[in-house]
CSV table of C-alpha atoms in Angstrom, one decimal:
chain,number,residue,atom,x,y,z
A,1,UNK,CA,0.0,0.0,0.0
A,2,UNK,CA,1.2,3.3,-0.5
A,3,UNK,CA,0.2,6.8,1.0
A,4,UNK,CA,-0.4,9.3,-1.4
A,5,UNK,CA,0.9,13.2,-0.9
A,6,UNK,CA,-2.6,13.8,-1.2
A,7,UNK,CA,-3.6,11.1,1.5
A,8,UNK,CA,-0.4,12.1,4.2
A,9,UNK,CA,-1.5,16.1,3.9
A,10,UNK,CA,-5.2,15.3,4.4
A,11,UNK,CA,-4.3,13.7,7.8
A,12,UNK,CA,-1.7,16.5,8.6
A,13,UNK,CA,-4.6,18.8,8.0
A,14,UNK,CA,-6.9,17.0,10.0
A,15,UNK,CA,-4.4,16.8,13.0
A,16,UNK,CA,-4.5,20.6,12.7
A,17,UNK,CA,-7.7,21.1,12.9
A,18,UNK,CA,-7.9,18.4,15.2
A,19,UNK,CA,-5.6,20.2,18.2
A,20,UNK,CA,-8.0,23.2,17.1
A,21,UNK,CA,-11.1,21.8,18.0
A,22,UNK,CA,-13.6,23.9,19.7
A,23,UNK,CA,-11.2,27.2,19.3
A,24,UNK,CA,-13.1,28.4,16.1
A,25,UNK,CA,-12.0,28.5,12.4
A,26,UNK,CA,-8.4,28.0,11.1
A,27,UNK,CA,-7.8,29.6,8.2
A,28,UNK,CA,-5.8,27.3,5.2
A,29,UNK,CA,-2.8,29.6,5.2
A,30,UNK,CA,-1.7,28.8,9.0
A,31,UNK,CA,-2.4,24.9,8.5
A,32,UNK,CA,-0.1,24.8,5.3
A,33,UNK,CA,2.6,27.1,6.8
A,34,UNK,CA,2.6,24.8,10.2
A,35,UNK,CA,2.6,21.7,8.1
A,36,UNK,CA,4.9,22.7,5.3
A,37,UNK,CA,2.2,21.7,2.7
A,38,UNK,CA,1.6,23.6,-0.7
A,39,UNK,CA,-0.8,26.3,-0.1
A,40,UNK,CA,-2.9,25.5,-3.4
A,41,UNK,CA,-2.6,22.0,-2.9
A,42,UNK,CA,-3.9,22.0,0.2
A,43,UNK,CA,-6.7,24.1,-0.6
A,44,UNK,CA,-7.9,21.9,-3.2
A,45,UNK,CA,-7.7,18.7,-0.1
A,46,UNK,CA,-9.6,20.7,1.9
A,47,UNK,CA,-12.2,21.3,-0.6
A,48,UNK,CA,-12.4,17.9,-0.8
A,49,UNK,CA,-12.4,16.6,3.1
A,50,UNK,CA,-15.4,19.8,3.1
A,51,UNK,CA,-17.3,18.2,0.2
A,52,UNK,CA,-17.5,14.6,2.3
A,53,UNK,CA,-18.7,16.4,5.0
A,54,UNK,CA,-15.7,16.2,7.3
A,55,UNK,CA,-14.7,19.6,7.6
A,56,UNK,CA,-16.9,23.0,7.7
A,57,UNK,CA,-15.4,26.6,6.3
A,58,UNK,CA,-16.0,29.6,5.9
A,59,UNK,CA,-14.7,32.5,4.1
A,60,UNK,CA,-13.7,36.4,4.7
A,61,UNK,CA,-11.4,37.8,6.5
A,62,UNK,CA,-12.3,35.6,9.8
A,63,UNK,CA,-13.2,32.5,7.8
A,64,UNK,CA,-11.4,29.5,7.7
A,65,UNK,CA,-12.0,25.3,8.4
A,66,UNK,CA,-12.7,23.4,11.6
A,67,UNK,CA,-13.8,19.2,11.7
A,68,UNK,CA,-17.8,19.4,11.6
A,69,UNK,CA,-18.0,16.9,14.0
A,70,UNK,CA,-15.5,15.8,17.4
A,71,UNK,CA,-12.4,14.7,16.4
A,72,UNK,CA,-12.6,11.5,18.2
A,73,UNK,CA,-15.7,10.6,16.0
A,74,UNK,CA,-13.7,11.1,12.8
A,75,UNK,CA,-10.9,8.0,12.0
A,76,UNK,CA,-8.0,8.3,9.8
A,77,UNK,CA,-9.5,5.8,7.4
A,78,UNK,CA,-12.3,8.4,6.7
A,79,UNK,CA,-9.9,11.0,5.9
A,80,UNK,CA,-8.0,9.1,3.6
A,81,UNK,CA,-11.7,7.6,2.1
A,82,UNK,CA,-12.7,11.3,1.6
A,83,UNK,CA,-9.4,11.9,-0.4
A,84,UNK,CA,-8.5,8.5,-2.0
A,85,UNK,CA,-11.0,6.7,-2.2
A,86,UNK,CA,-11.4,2.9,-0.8
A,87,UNK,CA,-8.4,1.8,1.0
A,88,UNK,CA,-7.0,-1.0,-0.8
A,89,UNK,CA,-7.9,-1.9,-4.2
A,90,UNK,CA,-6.3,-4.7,-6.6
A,91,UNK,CA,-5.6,-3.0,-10.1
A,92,UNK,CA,-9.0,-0.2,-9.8
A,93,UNK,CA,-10.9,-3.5,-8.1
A,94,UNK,CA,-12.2,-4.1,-4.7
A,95,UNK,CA,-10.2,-7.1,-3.5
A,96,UNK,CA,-13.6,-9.0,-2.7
A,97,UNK,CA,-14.9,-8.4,-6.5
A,98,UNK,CA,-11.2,-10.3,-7.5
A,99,UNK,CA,-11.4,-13.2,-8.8
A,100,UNK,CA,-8.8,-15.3,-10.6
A,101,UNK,CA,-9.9,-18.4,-13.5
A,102,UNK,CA,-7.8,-20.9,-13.6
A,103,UNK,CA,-5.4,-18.9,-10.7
A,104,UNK,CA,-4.7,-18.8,-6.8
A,105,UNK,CA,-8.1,-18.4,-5.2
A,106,UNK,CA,-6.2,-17.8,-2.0
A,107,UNK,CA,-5.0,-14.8,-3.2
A,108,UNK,CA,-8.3,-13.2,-3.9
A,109,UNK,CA,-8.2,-14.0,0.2
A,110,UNK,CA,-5.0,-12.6,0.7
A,111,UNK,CA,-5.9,-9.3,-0.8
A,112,UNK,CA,-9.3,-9.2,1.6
A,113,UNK,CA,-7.1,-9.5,4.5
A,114,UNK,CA,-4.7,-7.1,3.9
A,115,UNK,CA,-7.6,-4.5,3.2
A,116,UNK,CA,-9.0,-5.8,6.5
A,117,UNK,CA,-5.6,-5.2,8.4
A,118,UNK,CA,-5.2,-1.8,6.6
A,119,UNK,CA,-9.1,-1.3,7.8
A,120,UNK,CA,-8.4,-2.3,11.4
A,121,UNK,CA,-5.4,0.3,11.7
A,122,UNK,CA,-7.0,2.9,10.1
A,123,UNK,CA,-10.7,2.8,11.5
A,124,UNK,CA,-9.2,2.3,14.9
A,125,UNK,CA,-6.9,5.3,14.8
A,126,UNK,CA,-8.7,9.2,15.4
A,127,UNK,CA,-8.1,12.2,14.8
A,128,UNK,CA,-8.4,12.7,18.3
A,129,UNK,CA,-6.0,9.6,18.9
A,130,UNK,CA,-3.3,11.2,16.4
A,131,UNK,CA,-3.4,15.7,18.7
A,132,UNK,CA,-2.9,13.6,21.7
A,133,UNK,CA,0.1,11.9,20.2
A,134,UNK,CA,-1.3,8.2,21.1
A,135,UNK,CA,-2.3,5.3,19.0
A,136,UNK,CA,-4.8,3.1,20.1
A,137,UNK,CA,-3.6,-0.4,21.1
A,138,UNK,CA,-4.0,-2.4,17.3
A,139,UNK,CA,-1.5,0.2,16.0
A,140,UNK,CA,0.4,0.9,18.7
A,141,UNK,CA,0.7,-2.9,19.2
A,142,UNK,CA,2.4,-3.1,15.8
A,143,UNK,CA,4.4,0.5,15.8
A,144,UNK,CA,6.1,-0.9,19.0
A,145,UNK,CA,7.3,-3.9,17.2
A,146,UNK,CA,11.3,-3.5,15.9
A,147,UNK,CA,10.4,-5.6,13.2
A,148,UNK,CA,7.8,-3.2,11.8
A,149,UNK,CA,10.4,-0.5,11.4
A,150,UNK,CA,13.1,-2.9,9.2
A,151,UNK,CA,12.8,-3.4,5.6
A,152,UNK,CA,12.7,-7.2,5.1
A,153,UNK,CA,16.1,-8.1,3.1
């Protein structure tokens, strides 16, 4: 799997506005400059994250974006969703609409459960989780684990 500009600046943004919550509006300027992210590229993100209804702006002078809803309702999986799209997908397929004649059916499996471990990372870790600097135990479980952090030879 691979994270995406797009994907890694959505969550940044979302941290942001995350450590915000509850202060009022933060306008897109101060989250690029804090997060060293494009200006017009994160615009554009934020449009986006705003369009599926995880983010609320307005603009002016005092406008900017906060989460429209607590940021320990809001996971990292839906901010990546809102971006990306689905997760993990096989060649532009879901990995449960794979199927292979003649081939490995256990790799139609395979690809299910690594969309299920990507899920069970993802859906368990907030934004909440992510401005209080903690993972919840499934990641943190796996982050703690040297072997996570070597690149297998």
């Amino acid at each position: 799997m691979r994270i995406s500009a797009r994907a890694e600046y959505a969550v940044l943004a979302a941290t942001v506005l995350a450590r915000a919550w509850g202060r009022g509006l933060v306008p897109a300027e101060e989250i690029a400059a804090s997060q060293s992210i494009p200006a017009g590229f994160l615009e554009g993100i934020l449009t986006t994250l705003r369009k599926a209804g995880l983010m609320t702006s307005r603009r002016g002078s005092a406008g900017g974006f906060a989460l429209s809803r607590p940021p320990d309702q809001i996971s990292v999986g839906d901010v990546i969703r809102a971006v990306e799209g689905p997760l993990v997908y096989v060649r532009d397929t879901r990995p449960s609409a794979k199927s292979y004649p003649d081939g490995p059916q256990a790799l139609v499996g395979l690809w299910v459960a690594l969309r299920a471990s990507v899920r069970s990372v993802l859906d368990a870790t907030t934004l909440q989780d992510l401005a209080n600097g903690v993972l919840p135990d499934v990641a943190r479980r796996l982050a703690e684990d040297p072997d996570s952090w070597s690149e297998p030879s």
